Structures are given as C-alpha cells and as structure tokens.
Tab-separated table of C-alpha atoms in Angstrom:
chain	number	residue	atom	x	y	z
A	1	MET	CA	0.092	-0.107	0.151
A	2	ALA	CA	1.108	3.446	-0.842
A	3	ASP	CA	1.410	6.140	1.955
A	4	ILE	CA	-2.223	7.480	1.972
A	5	THR	CA	-1.440	10.658	3.802
A	6	TRP	CA	-4.543	12.745	2.203
A	7	GLN	CA	-7.728	10.688	3.652
A	8	VAL	CA	-9.723	11.608	6.881
A	9	GLU	CA	-12.024	9.355	8.595
A	10	ASP	CA	-13.945	11.448	11.447
A	11	GLY	CA	-14.824	8.600	13.828
A	12	VAL	CA	-18.570	9.788	14.151
A	13	ARG	CA	-19.958	6.839	12.102
A	14	HIS	CA	-16.761	4.694	13.410
A	15	ASN	CA	-15.584	2.834	10.272
A	16	PHE	CA	-18.861	3.643	8.238
A	17	SER	CA	-18.144	7.492	8.638
A	18	PRO	CA	-17.450	9.169	4.977
A	19	ALA	CA	-13.770	10.028	4.114
A	20	CYS	CA	-12.551	13.487	3.051
A	21	VAL	CA	-9.680	14.352	0.955
A	22	ARG	CA	-7.704	17.318	1.730
A	23	SER	CA	-7.008	19.806	-1.229
A	24	ALA	CA	-5.816	22.966	0.157
A	25	ARG	CA	-5.651	25.458	3.326
A	26	GLY	CA	-7.900	23.495	5.581
A	27	LEU	CA	-10.344	22.744	2.649
A	28	TYR	CA	-11.442	18.769	2.316
A	29	VAL	CA	-13.525	17.459	-0.630
A	30	ALA	CA	-16.318	14.911	0.152
A	31	ALA	CA	-19.544	13.514	-1.385
A	32	ALA	CA	-22.307	15.679	-0.872
A	33	PRO	CA	-24.077	13.290	1.615
A	34	CYS	CA	-21.475	13.472	3.897
A	35	ALA	CA	-22.338	17.011	4.872
A	36	GLU	CA	-25.762	15.885	5.732
A	37	LEU	CA	-24.550	12.960	8.252
A	38	PRO	CA	-24.286	13.474	11.949
A	39	GLY	CA	-21.462	14.826	13.886
A	40	TRP	CA	-20.971	17.384	10.943
A	41	GLY	CA	-22.579	20.195	12.955
A	42	MET	CA	-20.479	23.316	12.605
A	43	GLY	CA	-18.373	24.609	15.643
A	44	ASP	CA	-20.061	21.662	17.674
A	45	THR	CA	-16.944	21.176	20.506
A	46	ASP	CA	-18.861	17.925	21.213
A	47	GLN	CA	-17.757	16.716	17.930
A	48	ALA	CA	-14.277	18.194	17.710
A	49	LEU	CA	-12.177	16.118	15.583
A	50	ARG	CA	-9.051	14.186	16.431
A	51	MET	CA	-6.625	13.457	13.481
A	52	MET	CA	-4.515	10.597	14.166
A	53	ALA	CA	-1.864	8.727	12.038
A	54	TRP	CA	-1.188	5.070	12.514
A	55	HIS	CA	1.929	3.349	11.342
A	56	LEU	CA	1.093	-0.291	10.548
A	57	GLU	CA	4.563	-1.737	10.893
A	58	THR	CA	5.611	-0.397	14.352
A	59	ASN	CA	1.730	-0.657	15.241
A	60	ARG	CA	1.631	2.784	17.138
A	61	PHE	CA	0.509	6.448	16.675
A	62	VAL	CA	2.885	8.395	14.845
A	63	ASP	CA	0.983	11.737	15.053
A	64	GLU	CA	-1.954	13.080	17.029
A	65	ARG	CA	-3.741	16.335	16.845
A	66	ASP	CA	-6.764	17.575	18.802
A	67	GLY	CA	-9.320	20.595	18.781
A	68	TYR	CA	-10.342	20.794	15.146
A	69	ASN	CA	-13.907	21.716	14.239
A	70	TRP	CA	-15.697	21.935	10.979
A	71	LEU	CA	-16.238	25.757	10.260
A	72	TRP	CA	-17.776	25.914	6.961
A	73	ILE	CA	-19.680	23.616	4.548
A	74	PHE	CA	-20.030	24.299	0.734
A	75	MET	CA	-22.608	22.143	-1.214
A	76	HIS	CA	-22.433	22.138	-5.177
A	77	PRO	CA	-25.225	24.273	-6.050
A	78	LEU	CA	-26.395	21.646	-8.552
A	79	TYR	CA	-26.304	18.690	-6.456
A	80	ASN	CA	-29.297	16.200	-7.309
A	81	GLN	CA	-30.826	19.194	-9.306
A	82	ASN	CA	-30.971	17.180	-12.619
A	83	VAL	CA	-30.563	13.360	-12.086
A	84	PRO	CA	-29.698	11.646	-8.823
A	85	HIS	CA	-26.287	11.892	-7.739
A	86	ASP	CA	-25.291	14.522	-10.311
A	87	TYR	CA	-22.671	16.972	-8.792
A	88	ASP	CA	-22.163	14.874	-5.932
A	89	PHE	CA	-19.585	17.119	-4.126
A	90	ALA	CA	-18.960	19.133	-0.756
A	91	ILE	CA	-16.230	21.163	0.298
A	92	LEU	CA	-15.667	21.321	4.062
A	93	GLU	CA	-13.227	23.643	5.896
A	94	LEU	CA	-11.542	23.368	9.288
A	95	ASP	CA	-11.426	26.230	11.824
A	96	LYS	CA	-7.812	26.070	11.313
A	97	ALA	CA	-5.331	24.504	8.831
A	98	MET	CA	-3.476	21.200	9.821
A	99	PRO	CA	0.136	21.192	9.660
A	100	LEU	CA	1.699	19.313	6.950
A	101	ASN	CA	4.307	16.512	7.561
A	102	GLU	CA	5.071	12.838	6.581
A	103	CYS	CA	1.804	11.720	7.842
A	104	VAL	CA	-0.480	14.526	7.056
A	105	GLY	CA	-0.378	15.301	3.133
A	106	VAL	CA	-2.370	16.501	0.365
A	107	ALA	CA	-3.541	14.983	-3.053
A	108	CYS	CA	-3.305	17.560	-6.010
A	109	LEU	CA	-6.018	18.543	-7.921
A	110	PRO	CA	-6.422	17.927	-11.516
A	111	HIS	CA	-5.179	20.465	-14.144
A	112	ARG	CA	-6.201	18.550	-17.393
A	113	ASP	CA	-8.772	15.679	-18.368
A	114	GLU	CA	-8.269	12.240	-17.223
A	115	MET	CA	-7.047	9.474	-19.371
A	116	PRO	CA	-9.229	6.374	-19.847
A	117	GLY	CA	-7.168	3.328	-18.938
A	118	THR	CA	-5.131	5.001	-16.133
A	119	ASN	CA	-4.506	2.847	-13.311
A	120	CYS	CA	-5.700	4.393	-10.060
A	121	SER	CA	-6.387	3.797	-6.501
A	122	ILE	CA	-9.327	3.752	-4.430
A	123	THR	CA	-9.185	3.860	-0.435
A	124	GLY	CA	-11.493	3.514	2.420
A	125	TRP	CA	-12.934	2.003	5.373
A	126	GLY	CA	-16.069	0.895	3.864
A	127	THR	CA	-17.373	-2.704	4.032
A	128	LEU	CA	-15.354	-5.390	2.422
A	129	LYS	CA	-18.449	-6.931	0.565
A	130	SER	CA	-22.096	-5.804	0.065
A	131	PHE	CA	-23.487	-5.639	3.731
A	132	GLY	CA	-20.098	-7.050	5.212
A	133	LYS	CA	-18.002	-6.099	7.997
A	134	THR	CA	-15.943	-2.945	8.126
A	135	PRO	CA	-12.190	-3.087	8.567
A	136	GLU	CA	-10.045	-1.501	11.094
A	137	VAL	CA	-7.348	-0.593	8.814
A	138	LEU	CA	-7.530	1.612	5.528
A	139	GLN	CA	-8.227	-0.629	2.648
A	140	GLU	CA	-6.689	0.283	-0.780
A	141	ALA	CA	-7.197	-1.262	-4.270
A	142	SER	CA	-6.456	-0.578	-8.020
A	143	VAL	CA	-8.822	0.255	-10.503
A	144	LYS	CA	-8.731	1.747	-14.133
A	145	LEU	CA	-10.435	4.550	-15.403
A	146	LEU	CA	-13.312	3.944	-18.204
A	147	THR	CA	-14.669	5.887	-20.952
A	148	SER	CA	-18.411	7.158	-20.392
A	149	ALA	CA	-19.652	4.993	-23.294
A	150	ASP	CA	-18.110	1.813	-21.481
A	151	CYS	CA	-19.683	2.746	-18.134
A	152	GLU	CA	-23.193	3.629	-19.573
A	153	VAL	CA	-23.641	0.339	-21.500
A	154	ASN	CA	-25.526	-1.500	-18.518
A	155	TYR	CA	-26.411	1.580	-16.346
A	156	THR	CA	-28.826	2.572	-19.156
A	157	LYS	CA	-30.674	-0.866	-18.689
A	158	THR	CA	-31.489	0.103	-15.061
A	159	ARG	CA	-32.534	3.634	-16.145
A	160	ASP	CA	-29.622	5.204	-14.467
A	161	ILE	CA	-27.867	8.184	-16.159
A	162	ILE	CA	-24.121	9.050	-16.218
A	163	THR	CA	-23.459	12.548	-16.548
A	164	GLY	CA	-20.606	14.629	-17.187
A	165	SER	CA	-20.079	15.256	-13.360
A	166	MET	CA	-19.394	11.679	-13.132
A	167	LEU	CA	-16.362	9.296	-13.698
A	168	CYS	CA	-16.457	5.291	-13.924
A	169	ALA	CA	-13.564	3.157	-12.698
A	170	SER	CA	-13.323	-0.662	-12.062
A	171	GLY	CA	-10.616	-3.305	-11.427
A	172	VAL	CA	-9.993	-6.871	-11.330
A	173	SER	CA	-7.739	-8.960	-9.012
A	174	GLU	CA	-7.286	-12.668	-8.311
A	175	LYS	CA	-10.120	-12.543	-5.833
A	176	GLY	CA	-12.523	-10.862	-8.399
A	177	ILE	CA	-13.815	-7.465	-9.111
A	178	VAL	CA	-12.573	-4.593	-7.247
A	179	ASP	CA	-14.989	-1.754	-6.246
A	180	THR	CA	-15.701	0.458	-3.645
A	181	CYS	CA	-18.608	-0.409	-1.424
A	182	GLN	CA	-21.030	0.677	1.620
A	183	GLY	CA	-19.107	3.343	3.844
A	184	ASP	CA	-16.462	4.408	1.052
A	185	SER	CA	-18.791	7.353	0.041
A	186	GLY	CA	-16.428	10.746	-0.182
A	187	GLY	CA	-13.433	8.947	-0.258
A	188	PRO	CA	-10.659	9.305	-3.025
A	189	LEU	CA	-10.201	7.998	-6.321
A	190	SER	CA	-6.333	9.149	-6.710
A	191	CYS	CA	-4.156	8.476	-9.651
A	192	ALA	CA	-0.277	8.847	-9.832
A	193	GLU	CA	0.566	11.258	-12.484
A	194	ASP	CA	3.626	12.880	-13.192
A	195	GLY	CA	5.255	11.839	-9.795
A	196	ARG	CA	2.368	12.871	-7.529
A	197	PHE	CA	-1.015	11.717	-6.496
A	198	VAL	CA	-4.000	13.476	-8.190
A	199	LEU	CA	-7.479	13.564	-6.977
A	200	ARG	CA	-9.546	12.362	-9.913
A	201	GLY	CA	-12.674	11.196	-8.165
A	202	VAL	CA	-14.758	11.253	-5.038
A	203	THR	CA	-16.515	7.828	-4.385
A	204	SER	CA	-20.372	8.511	-4.961
A	205	TRP	CA	-22.584	5.512	-6.226
A	206	GLY	CA	-23.081	2.340	-8.128
A	207	GLN	CA	-25.345	-0.697	-8.304
A	208	GLY	CA	-24.241	-2.628	-5.165
A	209	CYS	CA	-20.509	-3.526	-4.774
A	210	ALA	CA	-18.361	-5.264	-7.426
A	211	TYR	CA	-21.355	-6.268	-9.481
A	212	ALA	CA	-20.379	-7.479	-12.964
A	213	ASN	CA	-20.659	-5.067	-15.682
A	214	PHE	CA	-21.599	-1.974	-13.183
A	215	PRO	CA	-18.599	-0.328	-12.369
A	216	GLY	CA	-18.075	1.958	-9.521
A	217	VAL	CA	-19.397	5.763	-10.150
A	218	TYR	CA	-17.300	8.575	-8.710
A	219	GLY	CA	-17.740	12.467	-8.787
A	220	LYS	CA	-15.709	13.640	-11.575
A	221	VAL	CA	-13.501	16.248	-9.831
A	222	GLN	CA	-12.149	17.829	-13.277
A	223	SER	CA	-15.629	18.887	-13.959
A	224	VAL	CA	-16.285	20.940	-10.895
A	225	MET	CA	-12.580	22.743	-11.056
A	226	SER	CA	-14.109	26.354	-11.634
A	227	TRP	CA	-16.498	25.861	-8.730
A	228	ILE	CA	-13.550	24.471	-6.257
A	229	ASN	CA	-11.384	27.384	-7.486
A	230	ASP	CA	-14.391	29.701	-6.485
A	231	VAL	CA	-14.657	28.421	-3.202
A	232	THR	CA	-10.985	28.544	-2.625
A	233	ALA	CA	-10.833	32.314	-3.595
A	234	GLN	CA	-13.989	32.773	-1.255
A	235	LYS	CA	-16.385	33.765	-4.088
A	236	VAL	CA	-18.955	31.220	-2.916
A	237	ARG	CA	-21.696	31.801	-0.151
A	238	LYS	CA	-21.018	29.532	2.888
A	239	VAL	CA	-23.739	27.236	3.796
A	240	TYR	CA	-23.082	26.706	7.412
A	241	SER	CA	-21.305	28.848	10.331
A	242	ASP	CA	-20.645	28.519	13.872
A	243	ASP	CA	-23.197	25.414	14.198
A	244	GLN	CA	-25.788	27.919	12.883
A	245	GLN	CA	-27.937	25.906	10.514
A	246	VAL	CA	-29.413	28.201	7.435
A	247	LYS	CA	-33.160	28.227	8.248
A	248	MET	CA	-35.827	27.533	5.711
A	249	ASN	CA	-38.080	30.419	4.734
A	250	ILE	CA	-41.307	29.516	5.949
A	251	SER	CA	-43.231	32.597	5.219
A	252	GLY	CA	-44.930	31.435	2.134
A	253	ILE	CA	-45.955	28.047	3.460
A	254	ASN	CA	-49.478	27.150	4.580
A	255	PHE	CA	-49.215	24.886	7.285
A	256	ASN	CA	-53.178	24.611	7.663
A	257	GLY	CA	-52.828	24.399	11.515
A	258	SER	CA	-50.038	21.885	11.815
A	259	MET	CA	-46.579	22.016	13.048
A	260	TRP	CA	-44.962	20.707	9.911
A	261	LYS	CA	-45.483	19.902	6.282
A	262	VAL	CA	-43.802	17.782	3.634
A	263	VAL	CA	-42.442	20.642	1.085
A	264	ALA	CA	-40.304	18.157	-1.172
A	265	GLY	CA	-40.246	14.465	-1.860
A	266	ASN	CA	-42.720	11.445	-1.417
A	267	CYS	CA	-43.080	11.467	2.514
A	268	ALA	CA	-46.932	11.854	3.218
A	269	MET	CA	-48.905	13.426	6.283
A	270	ASP	CA	-52.316	12.063	7.253
A	271	SER	CA	-55.380	13.717	8.699
A	272	SER	CA	-53.825	13.144	12.254
A	273	HIS	CA	-50.902	15.512	10.882
A	274	CYS	CA	-48.631	12.182	11.218
A	275	ILE	CA	-45.748	12.285	8.815
A	276	MET	CA	-44.850	9.064	7.093
A	277	SER	CA	-41.855	7.608	5.018
A	278	PRO	CA	-42.761	7.250	1.344
A	279	GLY	CA	-44.810	4.192	0.849
A	280	TYR	CA	-45.480	3.390	4.711
A	281	PRO	CA	-46.586	0.907	6.078
A	282	LYS	CA	-44.676	-0.766	3.135
A	283	GLU	CA	-41.150	-0.721	2.676
A	284	TYR	CA	-39.658	2.884	1.543
A	285	PRO	CA	-37.859	2.791	-1.873
A	286	VAL	CA	-34.189	3.035	-2.340
A	287	LYS	CA	-32.405	6.241	-3.421
A	288	ASP	CA	-35.401	8.479	-2.042
A	289	ALA	CA	-35.402	11.777	-0.206
A	290	CYS	CA	-37.871	14.342	1.126
A	291	THR	CA	-37.885	17.569	3.146
A	292	ILE	CA	-40.231	18.617	5.961
A	293	ALA	CA	-40.408	22.180	7.040
A	294	VAL	CA	-41.106	22.863	10.650
A	295	ASN	CA	-43.607	25.529	12.080
A	296	GLU	CA	-41.421	26.263	15.007
A	297	SER	CA	-44.198	28.506	16.633
A	298	ALA	CA	-46.439	25.241	16.733
A	299	ALA	CA	-43.918	22.721	17.377
A	300	VAL	CA	-44.432	20.097	20.077
A	301	PRO	CA	-42.629	17.119	21.024
A	302	ILE	CA	-42.405	14.383	18.377
A	303	HIS	CA	-44.143	10.870	18.990
A	304	VAL	CA	-42.529	7.806	17.285
A	305	VAL	CA	-45.150	5.370	16.170
A	306	ASN	CA	-42.689	3.238	14.365
A	307	PHE	CA	-39.104	3.713	13.164
A	308	SER	CA	-37.152	1.052	11.257
A	309	THR	CA	-34.628	2.069	8.649
A	310	GLU	CA	-31.170	0.675	7.240
A	311	GLU	CA	-28.981	1.421	10.112
A	312	LYS	CA	-26.117	3.966	9.487
A	313	PHE	CA	-27.302	4.434	5.711
A	314	ASP	CA	-30.955	5.563	5.519
A	315	ALA	CA	-31.688	8.198	7.930
A	316	LEU	CA	-33.985	11.057	9.193
A	317	VAL	CA	-32.046	14.408	10.167
A	318	GLU	CA	-33.220	17.191	12.559
A	319	ASN	CA	-31.289	19.818	13.712
A	320	CYS	CA	-28.236	18.116	12.573
A	321	LYS	CA	-29.225	15.045	14.650
A	322	PHE	CA	-29.156	11.612	12.903
A	323	TYR	CA	-31.592	9.064	13.431
A	324	SER	CA	-31.427	5.539	11.914
A	325	GLY	CA	-31.964	1.894	12.445
A	326	LYS	CA	-34.523	1.599	15.358
A	327	LYS	CA	-33.871	5.049	17.120
A	328	GLY	CA	-36.382	7.795	16.212
A	329	PRO	CA	-36.684	11.366	17.487
A	330	GLU	CA	-38.787	10.597	20.228
A	331	LYS	CA	-39.950	13.606	22.297
A	332	VAL	CA	-37.629	15.865	20.323
A	333	VAL	CA	-39.107	19.109	19.454
A	334	PRO	CA	-38.167	19.803	16.025
A	335	THR	CA	-36.657	23.335	14.559
A	336	GLY	CA	-35.948	24.282	11.146
A	337	VAL	CA	-36.180	21.462	8.560
A	338	ILE	CA	-36.167	17.574	8.611
A	339	THR	CA	-34.857	15.598	5.933
A	340	TRP	CA	-35.138	11.799	4.946
A	341	HIS	CA	-32.809	9.859	2.634
A	342	SER	CA	-32.123	6.401	1.708
A	343	ASP	CA	-29.312	5.230	-0.089
A	344	GLU	CA	-29.268	2.864	-3.342
A	345	SER	CA	-29.597	-0.400	-1.534
A	346	VAL	CA	-31.638	-2.316	1.391
A	347	VAL	CA	-34.853	-1.116	2.575
A	348	SER	CA	-36.781	-1.396	5.811
A	349	ALA	CA	-40.356	-0.991	7.152
A	350	GLY	CA	-40.027	2.771	7.326
A	351	TRP	CA	-41.111	5.295	9.872
A	352	LYS	CA	-43.972	7.246	11.059
A	353	ILE	CA	-44.024	10.549	13.308
A	354	CYS	CA	-46.465	12.245	15.056
A	355	PRO	CA	-47.231	15.565	17.033
A	356	GLY	CA	-47.114	14.377	20.530
A	357	HIS	CA	-49.653	14.867	23.198
A	358	TRP	CA	-47.750	14.302	26.449
A	359	THR	CA	-49.527	14.803	29.816
A	360	VAL	CA	-47.584	16.281	32.688
A	361	ALA	CA	-48.478	14.962	36.441
A	362	CYS	CA	-48.286	17.752	38.928
A	363	VAL	CA	-47.822	16.820	42.674
A	364	VAL	CA	-49.159	18.935	45.067
C-alpha cells in the first residue's frame, strides 16, 4: 500500500463515516451526502475532530492532533438538481489548517482531463463486501478509469444516467472484481501522475458492490474545478457557520394548523398530522429523499409510532442529529427543517412520526 496521507475518517460513524480528501488550506473534498450526516455540525465542540496517523509496521500512533472543528460547508449548487447523484460534491473547511508533515499530506487537484485506462487507487474504511463487515485498517485497491460510453452500457438498462459530472472506474484482482462499497462514500479515487497523486474522483454511487458490468461511479473532480477555484477564492456563499444551520424561509408555506409540512419528496402526512416515510406502512424505496418544513411556533415534542430504517445508511435528520436503525426522534421538539434520505440498496419498514400529546403529572 502506498502512503495514503490525504484521507480523513472523522470517527463519528466509526468505520462507516465518510472520508474526506484534503485539497488546500484546511479544505476537504467529500461527497455531498457526507455533509448531511451526524457529527458534522459546524462549531460543535462535542464533535471536535482528533486527527491521528497510525504506522502499521510499528503498530503505534505516529501523530495525533486535537481540537479541530468543521467551520464551513459548501454544497455544490447543482447537487441532485437534474438526476440523482449529479454534482455529488461538498467542500468542508476546518476552523484552522492542519500542519503538513510526512503523515499528513495533500492530494493534488487535476489541471487536465483524465485518460481512460489510467491505473488509479481507491481507498476507504467501507465494507469489504455488500453488507459485510468493516475493516479496522484503511483499505486500498487498484482500478482503471473507464470511458463514459463503457460505463453507460449497463447503467442505461437500469435507467440510471451517467452525467458529465461523473467518472467510472473498475478493477480486477485474483479475488474478483474490485470496487468501492458501503461506507466508502466521499473517499478518494487518486491517480499517480507526473510523480504525484492527483484527486480524480470522489466515491459516489453504483449498483451494489463489485457487480459484474456495473463499475463504481465517482464524482468527476475535473468537471467542478471552476467551482472549487471559486470556493478557495472565497467567492462562494458559505452554507453553515458556527453551528448555525441556515433556516428555511417558511413565510409562504401554509401549514394548515399543523406544526410541519412535507415540502419536497414523497413522504406523506395524514389527517392526524402524522408524517410517514414514502410508501409506509410498506417498505420505502431506495435512492429516495424528502424535506419537511417545521412551523416552530406550533412545534411540540415528536411521538414516534414506528421507526425502522437501514442502520447507518438510511436516516432522518433533524437539527443536525441523525436518526437511523431503530432510534427515532422520540420527544424531540423539531426546529428548522427535517430531511429524509435512503441510499441505493436495502430498505426497511420505514417510519411514522406524529405531534406528541404528552401529559404532565403535577404533585401537590
């Protein structure tokens, strides 16, 4: 394995946590959904980052640094606007730059188009097979870059679209097909070019893991270089600051006496003002999302009627808090906006949440 000094795992979701790739002055490139996951609240000291480098041969830490926090998030403005996973990029900035040394380095940004057939490297702490176990040690594997035409052959049969913001790669080893898997999202596809490693892609999506004729799909970094340059030049509006989430403008929303309303996606609200995942009580679909606006002046604690999602992958997010698996937002008073998203594989029974009617016992 090469010395991979430009990849970070924040530890909030343990080995499932999306990786980021350091690009410049405290900036990290990630897949857009990474910025929507738990523990990425800006300025939250409870989620302060500890950066550690581990030397495998001596089995010890060689560098450890505390006290870093995410300061800003920049989501690509065209993310998911046209087709799913389009412009799947986010840039995150630390509150201070991390000193570079032999264990903490950078991957270079591309300055020319990639060449199909180039041998590249994928790395991550994702599962070793579909729905399998996650490793304790960062994994690396070799893949080759593909042309868009080669990539589209089978994805068109599943009605998936490969856009100009996407790049495909796949590999073969003695064990079979080489691919990224669940938990690798946001990690780097890096290629050795002119004596240095260049960040060509950001792990995004695919049909399962290592499926024949369905290569991994990555965000194509070269396609968004103008946006990255604008971010580094501080020309782009910052999305989050000091743990203060940008609030949705609800002035034009008619809540009809309810504390919330579905404003995007296929989540549904019944006559009792309960909101349910798409298709509930049947299983929710894959690659789905919805947005719920909250009328904070009428908000009361939530009562969770049912909650069952694919743990760590399909989640309801409220005020930067992540609810997944069997844990729902019971007795939470919602604020701002609630979002729901499911990934491209495995579904569950879904969820139903209602305005709670809690009674308080008074003792005289």
